[in-house]
Amino acid sequence: MASKPCILQILVLVFIFLPFTNSIHFKFPSIFNFGDSNSDTGELVSAGIESLEPPHGQSYFQVPSGRYCDGRLIIDFLMDAMDLPFLNAYLDSIGIPSFRKGCNFAAAGSTIQPASAQAVSPFSFGVQVAQFVRFKARVLELLAKGNRLDKYLPAQDYFQKGLYMFDIGQNDLAGAFYSKTYDQILALIPMILIEFETGIKALYDQGARNFWIHNTGPLGCLAQNVVKFGTDPSSLDEQGCVSKHNQAAKTFNLQLHALTKKLQGQYTDSNFTYVDIYTIKYNLISNYSKLGFEQPIMACCGFGGPPLNYDTRIACGKTKEINGATVTAKACNDSSEYVNWDGIHYSEAANQYVSSQILTGKYSDPPFSDKMPFLLNLKF
C-alpha cells in the first residue's frame, strides 16, 4: 500500500499534467491585485506602517512612490502592456485616486497565513480579500446613488469581467526559516495553500472569474537570505543562492500549481493562469551577464559593500548609527546593472526583464502567446 506522502506526490503530478480547459484573454476593463511587496504600489506606506525615502523611486518616478524599488514593479509593466493605468493602493486616499480600472490590495510584508503580532504587515491575504469585499460593496453602494463618481469607480460588471492577480507566499516561507526546520516548513506548505484556496473561493463567490497566479521566486537568491543563512558555503548552490530556501520555494510552487489545476477543474466557468515566476527569475540570475547585468545578487542600495552590500541593521535610504558611526544606505551608481535593488526586492531593470518573459506566454499554464493583443517595449 502506498504511503500518504507518495499518494500526495502522485496527485500533485496528476493535477499539473492535466491541461487547463480555459485560456486567458487579455482584454480586461479592470485589475484587482493581491500580494506582498513584489506588487505593493503604496499600501503599506499609505497605512503609515513604514516610510520610504530616496533613492526609492529614482529610476522612474523620481521620488518614492510607495514601491520597494528604484522604479516600476512587474505589475506596473503588465498594466502598461494591457494599456491600463498603474493601480492605486486601496488605502491611498490622497489626491483623488481613481479606482476606475481596478484597485491594488497588496501590501509589503504580507503573508497568506493570518499575520502574527510580530508581522511587518497586518494585511494578510484574508484581510486583503476582506478589504476587496468592502471595496466592492462600497462601490456598488455609491454607483446606486448616481453617476457622479463613475469616472473614479469600476462599473458593476467590471468585478466579473476584471482580472484578479496574485503574487503572495514569499513571506510565509522566508519568515518560517527564522523559527522552523526545513522539514517543518515543508509540512506547513499545505496549510498555507488551504488559506490561499479559501481566499480564492471567497473571491469567486464575489463574482471573480479570471485568476492570474504568480508562483514564488527563488528566495535563496535574495541577499537578505544569503547574509543570514548562507554563511556556510556548502549551503549555497552554484549561483550563490541558499539551496534550502530555493527548494522550499519549488515545493511550494509544485503544490500551488496543483491547486491551480484543481480550482480550474472545480470552477469551469472561470480562467486560471499559473505563471512560473521562479524559472524566469532563476534564469535571470543564472544568465545575468548575457542579459546585460553586472550583479545578480548583491544589492544596489544598501550598506556594507561587496560581496552582498546588505546589512540587516539598516534599510535602503535610511540613516543610522552603526558601531559608533552615522551611516546611510545609499544606492549604487547605476541600478540597471543590478538584478537586486535593496537585498530583498528586484530592480526596475530586472522587473522589466521578468515582465518581458511573462509576456512571451511560455512560462504560463496555459500558455497565452496567441491571445496577446499587446506588445511591451523592451530594453532587452
PDB file of C-alpha atoms in Angstrom, residues 107-307:
ATOM      1  CA  ALA A 107       0.964  45.257   0.992  1.00  0.00           C
ATOM      2  CA  ALA A 108       4.653  44.769   1.659  1.00  0.00           C
ATOM      3  CA  GLY A 109       5.419  42.119   4.262  1.00  0.00           C
ATOM      4  CA  SER A 110       2.080  40.377   3.823  1.00  0.00           C
ATOM      5  CA  THR A 111       1.621  36.641   4.153  1.00  0.00           C
ATOM      6  CA  ILE A 112      -1.025  34.165   3.053  1.00  0.00           C
ATOM      7  CA  GLN A 113      -1.409  32.971   6.612  1.00  0.00           C
ATOM      8  CA  PRO A 114      -3.008  35.291   9.188  1.00  0.00           C
ATOM      9  CA  ALA A 115      -0.495  37.857  10.403  1.00  0.00           C
ATOM     10  CA  SER A 116       1.216  37.338  13.730  1.00  0.00           C
ATOM     11  CA  ALA A 117       1.669  40.108  16.286  1.00  0.00           C
ATOM     12  CA  GLN A 118       5.282  40.470  15.134  1.00  0.00           C
ATOM     13  CA  ALA A 119       4.458  40.705  11.421  1.00  0.00           C
ATOM     14  CA  VAL A 120       5.562  43.706   9.381  1.00  0.00           C
ATOM     15  CA  SER A 121       2.147  43.861   7.729  1.00  0.00           C
ATOM     16  CA  PRO A 122      -1.245  43.147   9.303  1.00  0.00           C
ATOM     17  CA  PHE A 123      -2.714  42.835   5.809  1.00  0.00           C
ATOM     18  CA  SER A 124      -2.556  39.081   5.300  1.00  0.00           C
ATOM     19  CA  PHE A 125      -4.291  37.530   2.293  1.00  0.00           C
ATOM     20  CA  GLY A 126      -7.532  37.028   4.210  1.00  0.00           C
ATOM     21  CA  VAL A 127      -7.547  40.690   5.233  1.00  0.00           C
ATOM     22  CA  GLN A 128      -6.879  41.770   1.648  1.00  0.00           C
ATOM     23  CA  VAL A 129      -9.812  39.688   0.468  1.00  0.00           C
ATOM     24  CA  ALA A 130     -11.993  41.253   3.178  1.00  0.00           C
ATOM     25  CA  GLN A 131     -10.840  44.691   2.002  1.00  0.00           C
ATOM     26  CA  PHE A 132     -11.908  43.775  -1.518  1.00  0.00           C
ATOM     27  CA  VAL A 133     -15.337  42.676  -0.287  1.00  0.00           C
ATOM     28  CA  ARG A 134     -15.727  46.018   1.488  1.00  0.00           C
ATOM     29  CA  PHE A 135     -14.417  47.869  -1.588  1.00  0.00           C
ATOM     30  CA  LYS A 136     -16.904  46.179  -3.899  1.00  0.00           C
ATOM     31  CA  ALA A 137     -19.846  46.741  -1.544  1.00  0.00           C
ATOM     32  CA  ARG A 138     -18.981  50.411  -1.157  1.00  0.00           C
ATOM     33  CA  VAL A 139     -18.525  50.874  -4.915  1.00  0.00           C
ATOM     34  CA  LEU A 140     -21.921  49.356  -5.666  1.00  0.00           C
ATOM     35  CA  GLU A 141     -23.497  51.471  -2.944  1.00  0.00           C
ATOM     36  CA  LEU A 142     -22.064  54.669  -4.426  1.00  0.00           C
ATOM     37  CA  LEU A 143     -22.928  53.718  -8.008  1.00  0.00           C
ATOM     38  CA  ALA A 144     -26.537  53.162  -6.966  1.00  0.00           C
ATOM     39  CA  LYS A 145     -26.720  56.810  -5.880  1.00  0.00           C
ATOM     40  CA  GLY A 146     -25.989  58.164  -9.351  1.00  0.00           C
ATOM     41  CA  ASN A 147     -23.215  58.665 -11.871  1.00  0.00           C
ATOM     42  CA  ARG A 148     -21.358  61.493 -10.140  1.00  0.00           C
ATOM     43  CA  LEU A 149     -18.446  59.188  -9.226  1.00  0.00           C
ATOM     44  CA  ASP A 150     -18.465  56.977 -12.328  1.00  0.00           C
ATOM     45  CA  LYS A 151     -15.066  58.185 -13.536  1.00  0.00           C
ATOM     46  CA  TYR A 152     -13.454  57.165 -10.237  1.00  0.00           C
ATOM     47  CA  LEU A 153     -15.111  53.783  -9.659  1.00  0.00           C
ATOM     48  CA  PRO A 154     -15.280  50.490 -11.568  1.00  0.00           C
ATOM     49  CA  ALA A 155     -18.589  49.732 -13.260  1.00  0.00           C
ATOM     50  CA  GLN A 156     -20.640  46.950 -11.694  1.00  0.00           C
ATOM     51  CA  ASP A 157     -19.781  44.425 -14.419  1.00  0.00           C
ATOM     52  CA  TYR A 158     -16.050  45.142 -14.057  1.00  0.00           C
ATOM     53  CA  PHE A 159     -15.985  42.920 -10.983  1.00  0.00           C
ATOM     54  CA  GLN A 160     -16.869  39.874 -13.070  1.00  0.00           C
ATOM     55  CA  LYS A 161     -15.035  40.875 -16.224  1.00  0.00           C
ATOM     56  CA  GLY A 162     -11.863  42.021 -14.447  1.00  0.00           C
ATOM     57  CA  LEU A 163      -8.608  40.144 -13.889  1.00  0.00           C
ATOM     58  CA  TYR A 164      -7.687  39.087 -10.341  1.00  0.00           C
ATOM     59  CA  MET A 165      -3.911  38.910  -9.881  1.00  0.00           C
ATOM     60  CA  PHE A 166      -1.968  37.234  -7.064  1.00  0.00           C
ATOM     61  CA  ASP A 167       1.688  37.319  -6.032  1.00  0.00           C
ATOM     62  CA  ILE A 168       1.945  36.203  -2.417  1.00  0.00           C
ATOM     63  CA  GLY A 169       3.520  33.431  -0.351  1.00  0.00           C
ATOM     64  CA  GLN A 170       7.157  34.520  -0.344  1.00  0.00           C
ATOM     65  CA  ASN A 171       6.968  35.928   3.181  1.00  0.00           C
ATOM     66  CA  ASP A 172       5.297  32.805   4.569  1.00  0.00           C
ATOM     67  CA  LEU A 173       8.292  30.748   3.511  1.00  0.00           C
ATOM     68  CA  ALA A 174      11.071  33.258   4.135  1.00  0.00           C
ATOM     69  CA  GLY A 175       9.769  34.120   7.598  1.00  0.00           C
ATOM     70  CA  ALA A 176       9.382  30.472   8.580  1.00  0.00           C
ATOM     71  CA  PHE A 177      13.122  29.837   8.179  1.00  0.00           C
ATOM     72  CA  TYR A 178      13.808  32.017  11.225  1.00  0.00           C
ATOM     73  CA  SER A 179      11.906  29.722  13.592  1.00  0.00           C
ATOM     74  CA  LYS A 180      11.323  26.355  11.911  1.00  0.00           C
ATOM     75  CA  THR A 181      13.342  23.493  10.496  1.00  0.00           C
ATOM     76  CA  TYR A 182      13.328  22.758   6.790  1.00  0.00           C
ATOM     77  CA  ASP A 183      11.056  19.733   7.303  1.00  0.00           C
ATOM     78  CA  GLN A 184       8.656  21.798   9.404  1.00  0.00           C
ATOM     79  CA  ILE A 185       8.468  24.384   6.639  1.00  0.00           C
ATOM     80  CA  LEU A 186       7.630  21.733   4.044  1.00  0.00           C
ATOM     81  CA  ALA A 187       4.916  20.392   6.350  1.00  0.00           C
ATOM     82  CA  LEU A 188       3.493  23.907   6.646  1.00  0.00           C
ATOM     83  CA  ILE A 189       3.011  24.426   2.908  1.00  0.00           C
ATOM     84  CA  PRO A 190      -0.321  22.518   2.578  1.00  0.00           C
ATOM     85  CA  MET A 191      -1.792  24.648   5.383  1.00  0.00           C
ATOM     86  CA  ILE A 192      -0.614  27.836   3.709  1.00  0.00           C
ATOM     87  CA  LEU A 193      -2.294  26.773   0.495  1.00  0.00           C
ATOM     88  CA  ILE A 194      -5.551  25.884   2.260  1.00  0.00           C
ATOM     89  CA  GLU A 195      -5.652  29.523   3.383  1.00  0.00           C
ATOM     90  CA  PHE A 196      -4.953  30.664  -0.171  1.00  0.00           C
ATOM     91  CA  GLU A 197      -7.689  28.419  -1.557  1.00  0.00           C
ATOM     92  CA  THR A 198     -10.152  29.849   0.968  1.00  0.00           C
ATOM     93  CA  GLY A 199      -9.406  33.354  -0.281  1.00  0.00           C
ATOM     94  CA  ILE A 200      -9.760  32.357  -3.935  1.00  0.00           C
ATOM     95  CA  LYS A 201     -13.137  30.744  -3.237  1.00  0.00           C
ATOM     96  CA  ALA A 202     -14.310  33.862  -1.395  1.00  0.00           C
ATOM     97  CA  LEU A 203     -13.400  35.986  -4.422  1.00  0.00           C
ATOM     98  CA  TYR A 204     -15.172  33.550  -6.736  1.00  0.00           C
ATOM     99  CA  ASP A 205     -18.279  33.927  -4.601  1.00  0.00           C
ATOM    100  CA  GLN A 206     -17.945  37.675  -5.091  1.00  0.00           C
ATOM    101  CA  GLY A 207     -18.044  37.218  -8.866  1.00  0.00           C
ATOM    102  CA  ALA A 208     -14.356  36.858  -9.768  1.00  0.00           C
ATOM    103  CA  ARG A 209     -13.863  34.663 -12.820  1.00  0.00           C
ATOM    104  CA  ASN A 210     -10.382  35.467 -14.177  1.00  0.00           C
ATOM    105  CA  PHE A 211      -7.457  34.473 -11.945  1.00  0.00           C
ATOM    106  CA  TRP A 212      -3.783  35.168 -12.649  1.00  0.00           C
ATOM    107  CA  ILE A 213      -1.488  33.477 -10.106  1.00  0.00           C
ATOM    108  CA  HIS A 214       2.268  34.028  -9.819  1.00  0.00           C
ATOM    109  CA  ASN A 215       4.312  31.374  -8.090  1.00  0.00           C
ATOM    110  CA  THR A 216       7.047  32.452  -5.694  1.00  0.00           C
ATOM    111  CA  GLY A 217      10.575  33.292  -6.776  1.00  0.00           C
ATOM    112  CA  PRO A 218      13.972  31.878  -5.763  1.00  0.00           C
ATOM    113  CA  LEU A 219      14.090  33.074  -2.138  1.00  0.00           C
ATOM    114  CA  GLY A 220      17.596  31.755  -1.673  1.00  0.00           C
ATOM    115  CA  CYS A 221      18.958  34.258  -4.197  1.00  0.00           C
ATOM    116  CA  LEU A 222      18.000  37.315  -2.132  1.00  0.00           C
ATOM    117  CA  ALA A 223      20.944  38.960  -0.365  1.00  0.00           C
ATOM    118  CA  GLN A 224      18.899  39.151   2.841  1.00  0.00           C
ATOM    119  CA  ASN A 225      18.715  35.350   2.979  1.00  0.00           C
ATOM    120  CA  VAL A 226      22.287  34.769   1.798  1.00  0.00           C
ATOM    121  CA  VAL A 227      23.599  37.013   4.603  1.00  0.00           C
ATOM    122  CA  LYS A 228      21.594  35.173   7.254  1.00  0.00           C
ATOM    123  CA  PHE A 229      21.556  31.582   6.033  1.00  0.00           C
ATOM    124  CA  GLY A 230      24.428  31.327   3.546  1.00  0.00           C
ATOM    125  CA  THR A 231      27.492  31.724   5.750  1.00  0.00           C
ATOM    126  CA  ASP A 232      28.403  28.075   5.198  1.00  0.00           C
ATOM    127  CA  PRO A 233      29.498  27.715   1.534  1.00  0.00           C
ATOM    128  CA  SER A 234      28.059  24.190   1.460  1.00  0.00           C
ATOM    129  CA  SER A 235      24.588  25.672   1.909  1.00  0.00           C
ATOM    130  CA  LEU A 236      24.842  27.545  -1.387  1.00  0.00           C
ATOM    131  CA  ASP A 237      24.184  26.352  -4.937  1.00  0.00           C
ATOM    132  CA  GLU A 238      26.310  27.083  -7.987  1.00  0.00           C
ATOM    133  CA  GLN A 239      24.763  30.573  -8.334  1.00  0.00           C
ATOM    134  CA  GLY A 240      25.497  31.509  -4.735  1.00  0.00           C
ATOM    135  CA  CYS A 241      21.874  31.069  -3.621  1.00  0.00           C
ATOM    136  CA  VAL A 242      20.757  29.330  -0.413  1.00  0.00           C
ATOM    137  CA  SER A 243      19.728  25.860  -1.596  1.00  0.00           C
ATOM    138  CA  LYS A 244      17.102  25.026   1.042  1.00  0.00           C
ATOM    139  CA  HIS A 245      15.260  28.298   0.566  1.00  0.00           C
ATOM    140  CA  ASN A 246      15.023  27.631  -3.149  1.00  0.00           C
ATOM    141  CA  GLN A 247      13.992  24.038  -2.627  1.00  0.00           C
ATOM    142  CA  ALA A 248      11.213  25.139  -0.272  1.00  0.00           C
ATOM    143  CA  ALA A 249      10.048  27.633  -2.894  1.00  0.00           C
ATOM    144  CA  LYS A 250       9.994  24.923  -5.560  1.00  0.00           C
ATOM    145  CA  THR A 251       7.995  22.605  -3.296  1.00  0.00           C
ATOM    146  CA  PHE A 252       5.521  25.415  -2.582  1.00  0.00           C
ATOM    147  CA  ASN A 253       5.243  26.130  -6.307  1.00  0.00           C
ATOM    148  CA  LEU A 254       4.625  22.490  -7.192  1.00  0.00           C
ATOM    149  CA  GLN A 255       1.702  22.347  -4.774  1.00  0.00           C
ATOM    150  CA  LEU A 256       0.409  25.784  -5.817  1.00  0.00           C
ATOM    151  CA  HIS A 257       0.400  24.631  -9.439  1.00  0.00           C
ATOM    152  CA  ALA A 258      -1.596  21.558  -8.497  1.00  0.00           C
ATOM    153  CA  LEU A 259      -4.053  23.696  -6.535  1.00  0.00           C
ATOM    154  CA  THR A 260      -4.499  25.975  -9.535  1.00  0.00           C
ATOM    155  CA  LYS A 261      -5.313  22.952 -11.670  1.00  0.00           C
ATOM    156  CA  LYS A 262      -7.794  21.701  -9.106  1.00  0.00           C
ATOM    157  CA  LEU A 263      -9.546  25.062  -8.935  1.00  0.00           C
ATOM    158  CA  GLN A 264      -9.827  25.193 -12.713  1.00  0.00           C
ATOM    159  CA  GLY A 265     -11.492  21.795 -12.625  1.00  0.00           C
ATOM    160  CA  GLN A 266     -13.937  22.928  -9.946  1.00  0.00           C
ATOM    161  CA  TYR A 267     -14.782  26.279 -11.499  1.00  0.00           C
ATOM    162  CA  THR A 268     -15.214  25.524 -15.178  1.00  0.00           C
ATOM    163  CA  ASP A 269     -16.772  28.927 -15.838  1.00  0.00           C
ATOM    164  CA  SER A 270     -13.507  30.594 -14.824  1.00  0.00           C
ATOM    165  CA  ASN A 271      -9.986  31.090 -16.181  1.00  0.00           C
ATOM    166  CA  PHE A 272      -6.968  30.231 -14.035  1.00  0.00           C
ATOM    167  CA  THR A 273      -3.482  31.092 -15.274  1.00  0.00           C
ATOM    168  CA  TYR A 274      -0.425  29.921 -13.331  1.00  0.00           C
ATOM    169  CA  VAL A 275       2.759  31.905 -14.027  1.00  0.00           C
ATOM    170  CA  ASP A 276       6.193  30.407 -13.351  1.00  0.00           C
ATOM    171  CA  ILE A 277       7.983  33.432 -11.908  1.00  0.00           C
ATOM    172  CA  TYR A 278      10.571  31.181 -10.232  1.00  0.00           C
ATOM    173  CA  THR A 279      12.010  29.898 -13.506  1.00  0.00           C
ATOM    174  CA  ILE A 280      12.128  33.372 -15.056  1.00  0.00           C
ATOM    175  CA  LYS A 281      13.951  34.878 -12.071  1.00  0.00           C
ATOM    176  CA  TYR A 282      16.358  31.986 -11.620  1.00  0.00           C
ATOM    177  CA  ASN A 283      17.189  32.083 -15.333  1.00  0.00           C
ATOM    178  CA  LEU A 284      17.904  35.798 -14.954  1.00  0.00           C
ATOM    179  CA  ILE A 285      20.250  35.198 -12.026  1.00  0.00           C
ATOM    180  CA  SER A 286      21.962  32.316 -13.817  1.00  0.00           C
ATOM    181  CA  ASN A 287      22.466  34.278 -17.046  1.00  0.00           C
ATOM    182  CA  TYR A 288      22.741  37.817 -15.684  1.00  0.00           C
ATOM    183  CA  SER A 289      25.843  38.742 -17.662  1.00  0.00           C
ATOM    184  CA  LYS A 290      24.372  37.684 -21.008  1.00  0.00           C
ATOM    185  CA  LEU A 291      21.305  39.788 -20.203  1.00  0.00           C
ATOM    186  CA  GLY A 292      23.270  42.962 -19.562  1.00  0.00           C
ATOM    187  CA  PHE A 293      23.550  42.921 -15.777  1.00  0.00           C
ATOM    188  CA  GLU A 294      26.711  43.189 -13.674  1.00  0.00           C
ATOM    189  CA  GLN A 295      25.465  41.921 -10.302  1.00  0.00           C
ATOM    190  CA  PRO A 296      22.997  39.022  -9.811  1.00  0.00           C
ATOM    191  CA  ILE A 297      22.646  39.005  -6.005  1.00  0.00           C
ATOM    192  CA  MET A 298      24.449  42.000  -4.488  1.00  0.00           C
ATOM    193  CA  ALA A 299      22.122  44.870  -3.516  1.00  0.00           C
ATOM    194  CA  CYS A 300      22.362  48.161  -5.381  1.00  0.00           C
ATOM    195  CA  CYS A 301      21.015  50.140  -2.430  1.00  0.00           C
ATOM    196  CA  GLY A 302      22.460  49.021   0.881  1.00  0.00           C
ATOM    197  CA  PHE A 303      25.366  49.176   3.278  1.00  0.00           C
ATOM    198  CA  GLY A 304      28.460  47.048   3.751  1.00  0.00           C
ATOM    199  CA  GLY A 305      29.923  46.864   0.255  1.00  0.00           C
ATOM    200  CA  PRO A 306      30.751  43.679  -1.699  1.00  0.00           C
ATOM    201  CA  PRO A 307      30.015  40.878  -1.926  1.00  0.00           C
TER     202      PRO A 307
END
